[in-house]
Coordinates of C-alpha atoms and ligand atoms in Angstrom, one line a residue:
M1 CA 0.0 0.4 0.4
T2 CA 1.2 3.7 -0.3
T3 CA 1.1 6.4 1.0
A4 CA 0.4 10.2 0.8
L5 CA 3.6 11.4 -1.2
T6 CA 5.8 13.8 0.6
P7 CA 5.0 17.3 -0.9
P8 CA 8.1 17.8 -3.1
P9 CA 9.5 22.1 -3.6
G10 CA 8.6 24.7 -5.6
R11 CA 5.4 26.4 -5.9
L12 CA 2.5 24.4 -5.4
A13 CA 0.7 24.0 -8.9
D14 CA 4.4 23.3 -9.7
R15 CA 4.3 20.2 -7.1
Y16 CA 1.0 19.3 -8.2
A17 CA 2.4 18.6 -11.5
S18 CA 5.4 17.0 -10.8
A19 CA 3.5 14.7 -8.0
F20 CA 0.4 13.3 -10.0
P21 CA 2.8 12.6 -13.4
E22 CA 0.7 9.8 -14.8
S23 CA -2.7 11.9 -14.1
R24 CA -1.4 14.8 -16.8
R25 CA -0.4 12.3 -19.7
R26 CA -3.5 10.7 -19.0
F27 CA -5.8 13.8 -19.2
D28 CA -3.1 15.0 -22.4
R29 CA -5.0 12.1 -23.9
A30 CA -8.8 12.9 -22.6
R31 CA -8.3 16.3 -23.7
G32 CA -8.6 15.4 -28.2
L33 CA -11.5 12.7 -26.5
F34 CA -14.2 15.5 -24.4
P35 CA -15.0 18.1 -24.6
T36 CA -12.7 19.9 -21.3
G37 CA -11.1 16.2 -20.8
V38 CA -13.7 14.7 -18.2
T39 CA -16.7 13.1 -17.9
H40 CA -18.3 14.9 -14.7
D41 CA -18.6 18.9 -14.6
T42 CA -17.2 18.2 -11.3
R43 CA -14.6 16.8 -12.3
M44 CA -13.0 20.0 -13.9
M45 CA -9.7 20.8 -12.4
D46 CA -7.0 23.0 -13.1
P47 CA -4.0 22.3 -14.4
F48 CA -5.2 18.7 -14.7
P49 CA -7.4 16.7 -12.5
V50 CA -6.5 13.3 -10.7
Y51 CA -6.8 9.2 -12.6
V52 CA -7.5 6.5 -9.9
S53 CA -7.0 3.1 -10.0
H54 CA -9.1 1.4 -7.2
C55 CA -11.0 2.6 -4.1
K56 CA -12.3 1.0 -0.3
G57 CA -13.5 1.8 2.0
S58 CA -13.0 5.4 2.9
K59 CA -10.0 5.1 0.3
K60 CA -8.8 5.6 -3.8
W61 CA -5.7 5.9 -5.1
A62 CA -4.1 8.0 -7.8
V63 CA -2.7 5.9 -10.8
D64 CA 0.7 8.4 -9.2
G65 CA 0.8 5.4 -6.4
P66 CA -0.7 8.0 -3.7
E67 CA -3.5 6.6 -0.9
L68 CA -5.5 9.5 -1.0
I69 CA -8.6 10.0 1.4
D70 CA -12.2 10.7 0.1
Y71 CA -14.8 12.5 0.9
F72 CA -16.4 13.1 -2.9
V73 CA -18.1 9.2 -1.2
G74 CA -18.6 8.1 -5.1
H75 CA -20.7 11.4 -5.3
G76 CA -22.6 10.6 -1.5
S77 CA -23.8 7.2 -3.6
H78 CA -20.9 5.4 -1.0
I79 CA -22.1 5.7 2.8
L80 CA -21.0 2.8 3.4
G81 CA -18.0 3.1 1.4
H82 CA -16.2 2.0 -1.7
S83 CA -16.5 -1.6 -2.5
D84 CA -18.6 -3.2 0.4
P85 CA -18.0 -7.0 1.0
A86 CA -21.7 -7.1 0.7
V87 CA -22.5 -5.3 -1.6
V88 CA -20.1 -6.6 -4.1
H89 CA -20.6 -10.0 -3.6
A90 CA -24.2 -9.3 -4.3
V91 CA -23.1 -7.6 -6.6
Q92 CA -21.4 -10.4 -8.1
T93 CA -22.9 -13.2 -7.5
Q94 CA -26.4 -10.8 -9.4
M95 CA -23.9 -10.4 -12.6
A96 CA -23.3 -14.3 -14.0
K97 CA -27.4 -14.4 -12.8
M98 CA -28.5 -11.7 -15.2
T99 CA -27.5 -8.2 -15.4
H100 CA -32.0 -7.8 -17.7
P101 CA -34.1 -9.9 -18.1
G102 CA -36.5 -7.6 -20.2
A103 CA -39.1 -9.2 -16.6
S104 CA -40.3 -8.4 -13.8
H105 CA -37.8 -9.6 -11.4
D106 CA -37.6 -10.6 -7.4
L107 CA -35.1 -8.6 -6.6
E108 CA -37.1 -5.4 -8.3
L109 CA -39.2 -6.2 -5.5
E110 CA -36.9 -6.8 -2.9
W111 CA -35.5 -3.4 -3.8
G112 CA -39.2 -1.5 -4.1
T113 CA -40.1 -2.8 -0.4
L114 CA -36.6 -2.3 1.6
V115 CA -37.5 1.3 -0.1
Q116 CA -41.2 1.4 1.7
K117 CA -40.3 -0.1 5.0
L118 CA -37.9 2.3 5.5
V119 CA -39.0 6.0 3.5
P120 CA -42.0 7.3 5.6
S121 CA -43.7 8.7 2.4
A122 CA -43.1 5.4 0.5
E123 CA -46.7 4.8 -0.2
R124 CA -45.8 3.6 -4.0
V125 CA -42.5 3.4 -5.6
R126 CA -41.4 4.0 -9.2
F127 CA -37.6 3.4 -10.5
T128 CA -35.5 5.2 -12.7
G129 CA -32.4 5.4 -13.9
S130 CA -30.6 8.3 -12.1
G131 CA -32.1 11.0 -9.7
T132 CA -32.5 13.5 -12.6
E133 CA -34.9 11.3 -14.4
A134 CA -36.4 10.6 -10.5
T135 CA -37.2 15.1 -10.5
L136 CA -38.4 14.9 -13.7
M137 CA -40.7 12.4 -13.3
A138 CA -41.8 13.9 -10.0
L139 CA -43.0 17.3 -12.0
R140 CA -44.3 15.8 -14.6
L141 CA -46.9 14.4 -12.3
A142 CA -47.3 17.1 -10.1
R143 CA -48.3 18.9 -13.5
L144 CA -50.7 16.5 -13.7
F145 CA -51.8 15.3 -10.8
T146 CA -52.3 19.6 -9.7
G147 CA -53.4 20.7 -13.9
K148 CA -50.6 23.2 -13.1
P149 CA -47.6 23.8 -15.2
K150 CA -45.2 26.3 -12.6
V151 CA -43.4 24.3 -9.8
L152 CA -41.7 26.5 -6.9
K153 CA -38.2 25.8 -6.2
F154 CA -35.2 27.4 -4.3
H155 CA -31.9 29.5 -4.6
G156 CA -28.9 27.3 -5.1
H157 CA -30.6 23.8 -4.8
F158 CA -29.7 21.3 -7.7
H159 CA -32.4 18.9 -9.1
G160 CA -30.7 17.0 -11.6
W161 CA -29.1 18.4 -15.7
H162 CA -32.9 18.2 -17.1
D163 CA -34.5 21.4 -18.8
Y164 CA -37.6 21.1 -16.1
A165 CA -35.3 22.9 -12.8
T166 CA -31.5 23.6 -13.5
V167 CA -33.1 27.6 -12.3
S168 CA -31.2 29.2 -10.3
S169 CA -28.8 26.4 -9.5
D170 CA -25.8 27.8 -9.5
P171 CA -24.5 31.8 -8.7
P172 CA -25.9 34.2 -9.9
Y173 CA -28.9 33.1 -8.4
D174 CA -30.7 35.8 -10.5
A175 CA -29.8 35.3 -13.8
P176 CA -33.3 34.7 -16.0
G177 CA -32.2 31.7 -18.2
V178 CA -30.9 28.7 -18.5
A179 CA -27.8 28.1 -21.3
G180 CA -30.0 26.1 -23.8
V181 CA -32.9 26.1 -22.1
P182 CA -35.8 27.5 -23.3
D183 CA -36.8 30.6 -22.0
A184 CA -40.3 29.5 -21.6
V185 CA -39.3 25.6 -20.2
S186 CA -37.0 28.7 -17.9
R187 CA -40.0 30.4 -16.9
Q188 CA -42.3 27.1 -15.4
C189 CA -39.5 27.5 -12.4
V190 CA -40.0 29.7 -10.8
A191 CA -37.4 30.7 -7.7
V192 CA -36.8 32.7 -4.8
P193 CA -33.7 32.7 -2.3
P194 CA -34.3 30.2 0.2
N195 CA -35.5 29.4 3.4
D196 CA -37.8 32.7 3.7
L197 CA -41.4 31.8 4.1
G198 CA -42.7 34.7 3.6
L199 CA -41.6 34.7 -0.2
V200 CA -42.7 31.4 -0.9
E201 CA -45.7 32.1 1.0
R202 CA -46.3 35.5 -2.0
A203 CA -45.0 33.7 -4.7
L204 CA -48.0 30.3 -3.8
S205 CA -50.1 34.1 -3.7
H206 CA -49.0 35.2 -6.4
D207 CA -49.0 32.7 -8.8
P208 CA -52.0 30.7 -9.6
D209 CA -49.4 28.4 -12.4
I210 CA -47.6 27.2 -9.4
G211 CA -48.6 23.3 -8.4
A212 CA -46.0 22.4 -6.1
V213 CA -42.7 23.5 -4.5
I214 CA -39.5 21.3 -4.8
L215 CA -36.2 21.0 -2.7
E216 CA -32.5 19.9 -0.8
P217 CA -34.6 19.0 2.6
T218 CA -31.4 19.7 4.0
G219 CA -30.5 22.9 2.2
G220 CA -29.2 23.1 -1.5
H221 CA -25.4 22.2 -3.2
W222 CA -26.6 19.0 0.0
G223 CA -27.0 21.9 2.9
A224 CA -24.2 24.8 1.5
V225 CA -27.2 27.0 3.0
P226 CA -28.1 24.2 5.6
V227 CA -32.8 24.2 6.1
R228 CA -33.1 23.2 9.8
G229 CA -36.6 21.4 10.6
E230 CA -38.8 24.2 11.4
F231 CA -39.0 25.4 8.0
L232 CA -40.2 22.3 6.5
R233 CA -42.6 21.6 9.6
E234 CA -43.6 25.4 8.3
L235 CA -43.2 25.0 4.4
R236 CA -45.4 21.4 5.1
D237 CA -48.3 23.5 6.6
I238 CA -48.3 26.4 3.8
C239 CA -48.1 23.9 0.9
T240 CA -51.5 21.9 2.5
R241 CA -53.0 25.3 3.0
H242 CA -52.0 26.3 -0.2
D243 CA -53.3 22.7 -2.2
K244 CA -49.5 22.2 -3.3
L245 CA -47.8 18.8 -3.8
L246 CA -44.8 19.3 -1.9
I247 CA -41.4 17.4 -3.3
F248 CA -38.9 16.4 -1.1
D249 CA -35.3 15.9 -3.8
E250 CA -33.7 13.6 -1.3
V251 CA -30.6 12.4 -3.9
I252 CA -27.9 13.4 -1.1
T253 CA -29.5 12.5 2.2
G254 CA -32.1 9.8 1.6
F255 CA -30.0 7.3 3.7
R256 CA -27.7 9.4 4.5
V257 CA -28.7 11.3 7.1
A258 CA -31.2 9.1 8.4
P259 CA -32.7 5.7 7.2
G260 CA -35.2 7.3 6.1
G261 CA -34.6 10.6 5.2
A262 CA -34.4 14.2 5.7
Q263 CA -37.8 13.3 6.2
A264 CA -37.4 10.4 9.0
F265 CA -35.9 12.7 10.4
Y266 CA -37.4 15.7 11.0
G267 CA -40.8 14.6 11.1
V268 CA -42.5 15.8 7.9
R269 CA -44.4 14.4 5.2
P270 CA -43.6 15.3 1.5
D271 CA -46.5 14.6 -1.1
L272 CA -42.8 13.4 -3.2
T273 CA -40.2 12.1 -3.2
A274 CA -36.7 12.1 -5.2
L275 CA -34.2 9.4 -4.7
A276 CA -30.7 7.9 -5.7
K277 CA -27.1 7.6 -5.1
I278 CA -27.1 4.8 -2.2
L279 CA -30.7 3.6 -3.2
A280 CA -29.0 1.7 -5.8
G281 CA -25.1 1.5 -3.5
G282 CA -23.2 3.3 -5.9
L283 CA -24.4 1.9 -9.3
P284 CA -27.1 3.9 -11.1
G285 CA -30.6 4.3 -10.5
G286 CA -32.4 6.1 -8.5
C287 CA -36.8 6.4 -7.9
L288 CA -40.0 8.7 -7.0
A289 CA -41.6 7.2 -4.7
G290 CA -45.0 9.3 -2.9
R291 CA -48.6 8.8 -2.3
A292 CA -50.8 6.6 -4.5
D293 CA -52.3 9.3 -6.2
V294 CA -50.2 10.8 -6.9
L295 CA -48.4 7.9 -8.4
A296 CA -51.4 6.3 -9.9
Y297 CA -50.8 8.4 -13.1
L298 CA -48.0 6.2 -14.2
E299 CA -51.3 3.9 -14.5
P300 CA -53.6 3.3 -17.4
R301 CA -57.8 4.3 -15.7
P302 CA -60.6 5.7 -17.4
G303 CA -61.0 9.3 -18.2
K304 CA -57.4 9.9 -17.1
P305 CA -53.9 11.0 -18.0
K306 CA -51.2 8.5 -18.0
M307 CA -48.1 9.4 -18.1
K308 CA -45.8 7.4 -20.2
H309 CA -42.3 6.1 -18.5
P310 CA -39.9 3.7 -19.9
G311 CA -36.6 2.6 -19.5
T312 CA -34.3 0.5 -19.8
Y313 CA -32.4 0.8 -17.5
N314 CA -35.5 1.0 -14.8
A315 CA -34.7 -1.6 -11.6
N316 CA -31.9 -3.7 -13.5
P317 CA -31.1 -6.5 -11.8
L318 CA -27.6 -4.7 -11.2
S319 CA -28.7 -2.3 -9.7
A320 CA -31.2 -3.7 -7.9
A321 CA -28.2 -6.2 -5.7
A322 CA -26.2 -3.3 -4.9
G323 CA -29.1 -1.5 -3.9
V324 CA -30.0 -4.2 -1.2
A325 CA -27.3 -5.3 -0.2
T326 CA -27.1 -1.5 1.0
L327 CA -30.3 -0.8 2.0
N328 CA -30.0 -3.8 4.8
Q329 CA -27.2 -2.0 6.1
I330 CA -28.7 1.1 6.5
A331 CA -31.6 -0.3 7.9
T332 CA -29.5 -0.7 11.1
G333 CA -28.9 3.1 11.4
D334 CA -25.7 2.1 11.6
P335 CA -24.2 3.5 8.6
C336 CA -26.3 6.9 9.2
R337 CA -24.3 7.5 13.0
K338 CA -21.3 5.9 12.0
A339 CA -21.0 8.6 8.7
T340 CA -22.6 11.4 10.9
A341 CA -20.3 11.1 13.6
A342 CA -17.4 11.6 11.6
A343 CA -18.8 15.0 9.8
R344 CA -18.9 16.1 13.0
D345 CA -15.4 15.6 14.5
L346 CA -14.1 16.3 11.2
R347 CA -16.2 19.9 11.7
N348 CA -15.2 20.0 15.0
G349 CA -11.8 19.1 14.4
F350 CA -11.3 21.6 11.3
N351 CA -12.4 24.2 13.4
A352 CA -9.8 23.9 15.9
L353 CA -7.8 23.7 13.4
F354 CA -8.5 27.7 12.4
A355 CA -9.6 29.2 15.8
E356 CA -5.5 27.7 16.9
R357 CA -4.6 29.0 14.0
N358 CA -6.1 32.9 13.9
V359 CA -7.5 31.3 10.3
P360 CA -10.3 33.9 8.2
W361 CA -11.8 30.2 7.5
V362 CA -15.5 28.6 9.0
A363 CA -15.9 25.1 9.1
Y364 CA -19.7 24.5 8.7
G365 CA -22.7 21.5 7.9
D366 CA -25.0 19.0 9.0
F367 CA -24.9 14.7 9.3
S368 CA -22.4 13.9 6.9
M369 CA -21.6 17.0 5.0
V370 CA -19.1 19.1 5.0
R371 CA -18.7 22.4 4.0
I372 CA -15.6 25.2 4.5
L373 CA -16.3 28.7 4.0
P374 CA -13.2 30.9 4.0
G375 CA -13.2 34.4 4.6
Y376 CA -15.4 34.4 7.7
T377 CA -14.5 36.0 10.4
G378 CA -18.6 36.4 12.2
E379 CA -19.3 33.7 14.8
R380 CA -17.2 31.1 15.9
P381 CA -18.8 27.3 16.0
R382 CA -18.7 26.0 19.3
P383 CA -17.6 22.6 19.4
E384 CA -20.5 20.6 17.5
V385 CA -22.6 17.2 19.9
T386 CA -25.4 16.6 17.3
G387 CA -23.4 16.9 13.4
H388 CA -26.8 18.7 12.8
D389 CA -27.7 21.9 14.6
G390 CA -24.0 23.5 14.4
L391 CA -23.5 27.4 13.5
I392 CA -25.4 28.8 10.4
P393 CA -22.1 31.0 9.3
H394 CA -23.6 34.6 7.8
G395 CA -27.6 34.2 9.1
G396 CA -27.2 31.6 5.8
D397 CA -26.9 34.2 4.0
V398 CA -27.2 32.2 0.6
N399 CA -24.8 34.8 -1.6
A400 CA -22.9 34.4 1.2
L401 CA -22.5 30.7 1.5
D402 CA -22.8 29.3 -2.2
G403 CA -22.0 32.9 -4.0
P404 CA -19.7 33.5 -6.7
K405 CA -16.6 31.6 -5.8
N406 CA -13.3 32.1 -5.6
L407 CA -11.7 28.9 -8.2
A408 CA -8.2 29.8 -7.9
Q409 CA -7.9 29.0 -4.8
M410 CA -10.6 26.2 -4.2
T411 CA -7.8 24.3 -6.6
A412 CA -5.5 25.7 -4.8
L413 CA -6.6 24.1 -1.7
R414 CA -7.9 20.8 -4.0
Q415 CA -4.5 20.7 -5.1
A416 CA -2.6 20.9 -2.1
M417 CA -5.0 18.8 0.0
L418 CA -4.2 16.2 -2.8
L419 CA -0.8 16.4 -1.9
N420 CA -0.9 15.7 1.2
G421 CA -3.2 12.6 0.6
V422 CA -7.1 13.7 1.2
D423 CA -9.4 13.6 -2.2
W424 CA -11.4 16.6 -0.7
W425 CA -14.5 18.0 -2.3
W426 CA -13.8 21.3 -3.5
L427 CA -15.1 23.3 -0.5
G428 CA -17.3 20.2 0.2
G429 CA -16.9 16.8 1.0
M430 CA -18.9 13.6 2.4
T431 CA -18.4 11.0 4.7
S432 CA -18.8 6.9 5.2
A433 CA -19.2 4.8 7.4
A434 CA -15.5 3.6 6.9
H435 CA -14.3 6.9 8.0
T436 CA -12.8 6.4 10.9
A437 CA -11.3 9.0 13.8
G438 CA -7.5 8.2 12.2
D439 CA -8.9 9.0 9.2
V440 CA -10.0 12.6 10.4
A441 CA -7.1 12.7 12.4
A442 CA -4.9 12.9 8.9
T443 CA -7.4 15.1 6.9
V444 CA -6.9 17.5 9.6
A445 CA -3.5 17.6 10.0
A446 CA -3.9 17.4 5.9
L447 CA -5.5 21.0 6.0
G448 CA -3.4 21.6 8.6
S449 CA -0.5 21.2 6.5
A450 CA -2.5 22.8 2.5
L451 CA -2.7 26.0 4.9
D452 CA 0.9 26.1 5.6
L453 CA 1.4 25.7 1.2
L454 CA -1.4 28.3 0.6
A455 CA -0.1 30.5 3.2
A456 CA 3.7 30.2 1.3
E457 CA 1.6 30.8 -1.6
G458 CA -0.1 34.6 -0.3
I459 CA -3.2 32.3 -0.7
V460 CA -4.8 32.5 2.5
Ligands
PMP501 N1 -30.8 15.9 -6.9 C1 -29.5 16.6 -5.5 C2 -30.0 17.0 -4.2 C3 -28.6 15.6 -6.3 O1 -27.5 16.4 -5.7 C4 -28.0 15.8 -7.5 C5 -26.5 14.8 -8.3 N2 -25.9 14.9 -7.6 C6 -29.5 15.2 -8.8 C7 -30.5 15.4 -8.0 C8 -29.1 14.1 -9.8 O2 -29.3 12.7 -9.7 P1 -28.4 12.1 -10.8 O3 -26.7 12.6 -11.0 O4 -28.1 10.6 -10.7 O5 -28.7 12.7 -12.3

């Protein structure tokens, strides 16, 4: 097993380039192959991204050799850690049996039953190929059920990349449209700043065409601007009073925050819930779960329109096998508890480091999601105990917490963390049940040494 590199001397960017030469070689090839050279926007990185050969537990290994503590955790899908033995066994066994029967099968029943058992509002379940497809389905069903074309969303909340909810996902949040999306479609999505119930009331009262409200229930971009239970409870009341559907996008929070997601943790029942990521145990897959009378629009009924829904890989047996092996462990509550504890310890460790060094940065976030915010001189958080009620910096202002980013600083931080053996997800990171106290301590030490590297470049 190779351990992290001792950073070579020189400027940070040069150290990074000389520490990961094999990755650079691959990226040079990729540039002639893929637009931007990568296959997902979040993997774009200057001057090149790290290529990874294999992963296990909380670790991933760069093709250049170093072992890295991983805080991408499969874009949030690996709460058990990479290559969990039960998941690997289930998928390998299933692979030899069948990957696509072109027919109904037992594993989809088992998978759907687990979703129904764990997620409080899941009266019915329909599997999709991804989280994007799940929110797409939620919005189309909401239109059919309510007879209203529009949806209300919040600035900075991300619901996948289809045309119908991409408005105001990224700063600047008041930009009128989205590149490539017809204005007529963008206008069907009304976006307001997060956490302001007055604005929600006003929008719902003034625009009779809005039929539903969608949100990430712990806050946009997995908690960059945290949402707390009181807001969810009042939003539920408002939606009920105005006769609107409430849609939780639990693609990240589902099976992460708690076995039943944010809705179970906060005791708030949405009408529809989009799920993906952990749902499929790190393989592709998603589902929409929710009220039977809304999902009934997927069924042919006399006098009612039916929403068409094919999808080659819906409930495919490999994703189902991984999902069942994962959700059976999630049901114990143990993975969510462990991941939350690791993230809480990480936030506490980071904040102690910033305080000790008098660095104007802060760590915050809820559950197993961690955020770092540079350029913060406000009130310092006290060590958290629970993992979900720490200080929210800047009073939760979306533009201060999740506004335009300093890309040069973020890139330098990412490079410095990689040099110190940590793949930190830009300004955030998610933990898994596989992250140990040793990983947390090593990550805090890595950030300490990254701050030195940044200070030497005049970046902190
Ligand atoms: N909703 C949220 C909250 C997400 O974070 C994501 C993906 N990061 C999606 C929807 C889209 O899911 P997918 O990438 O599976 O299409």
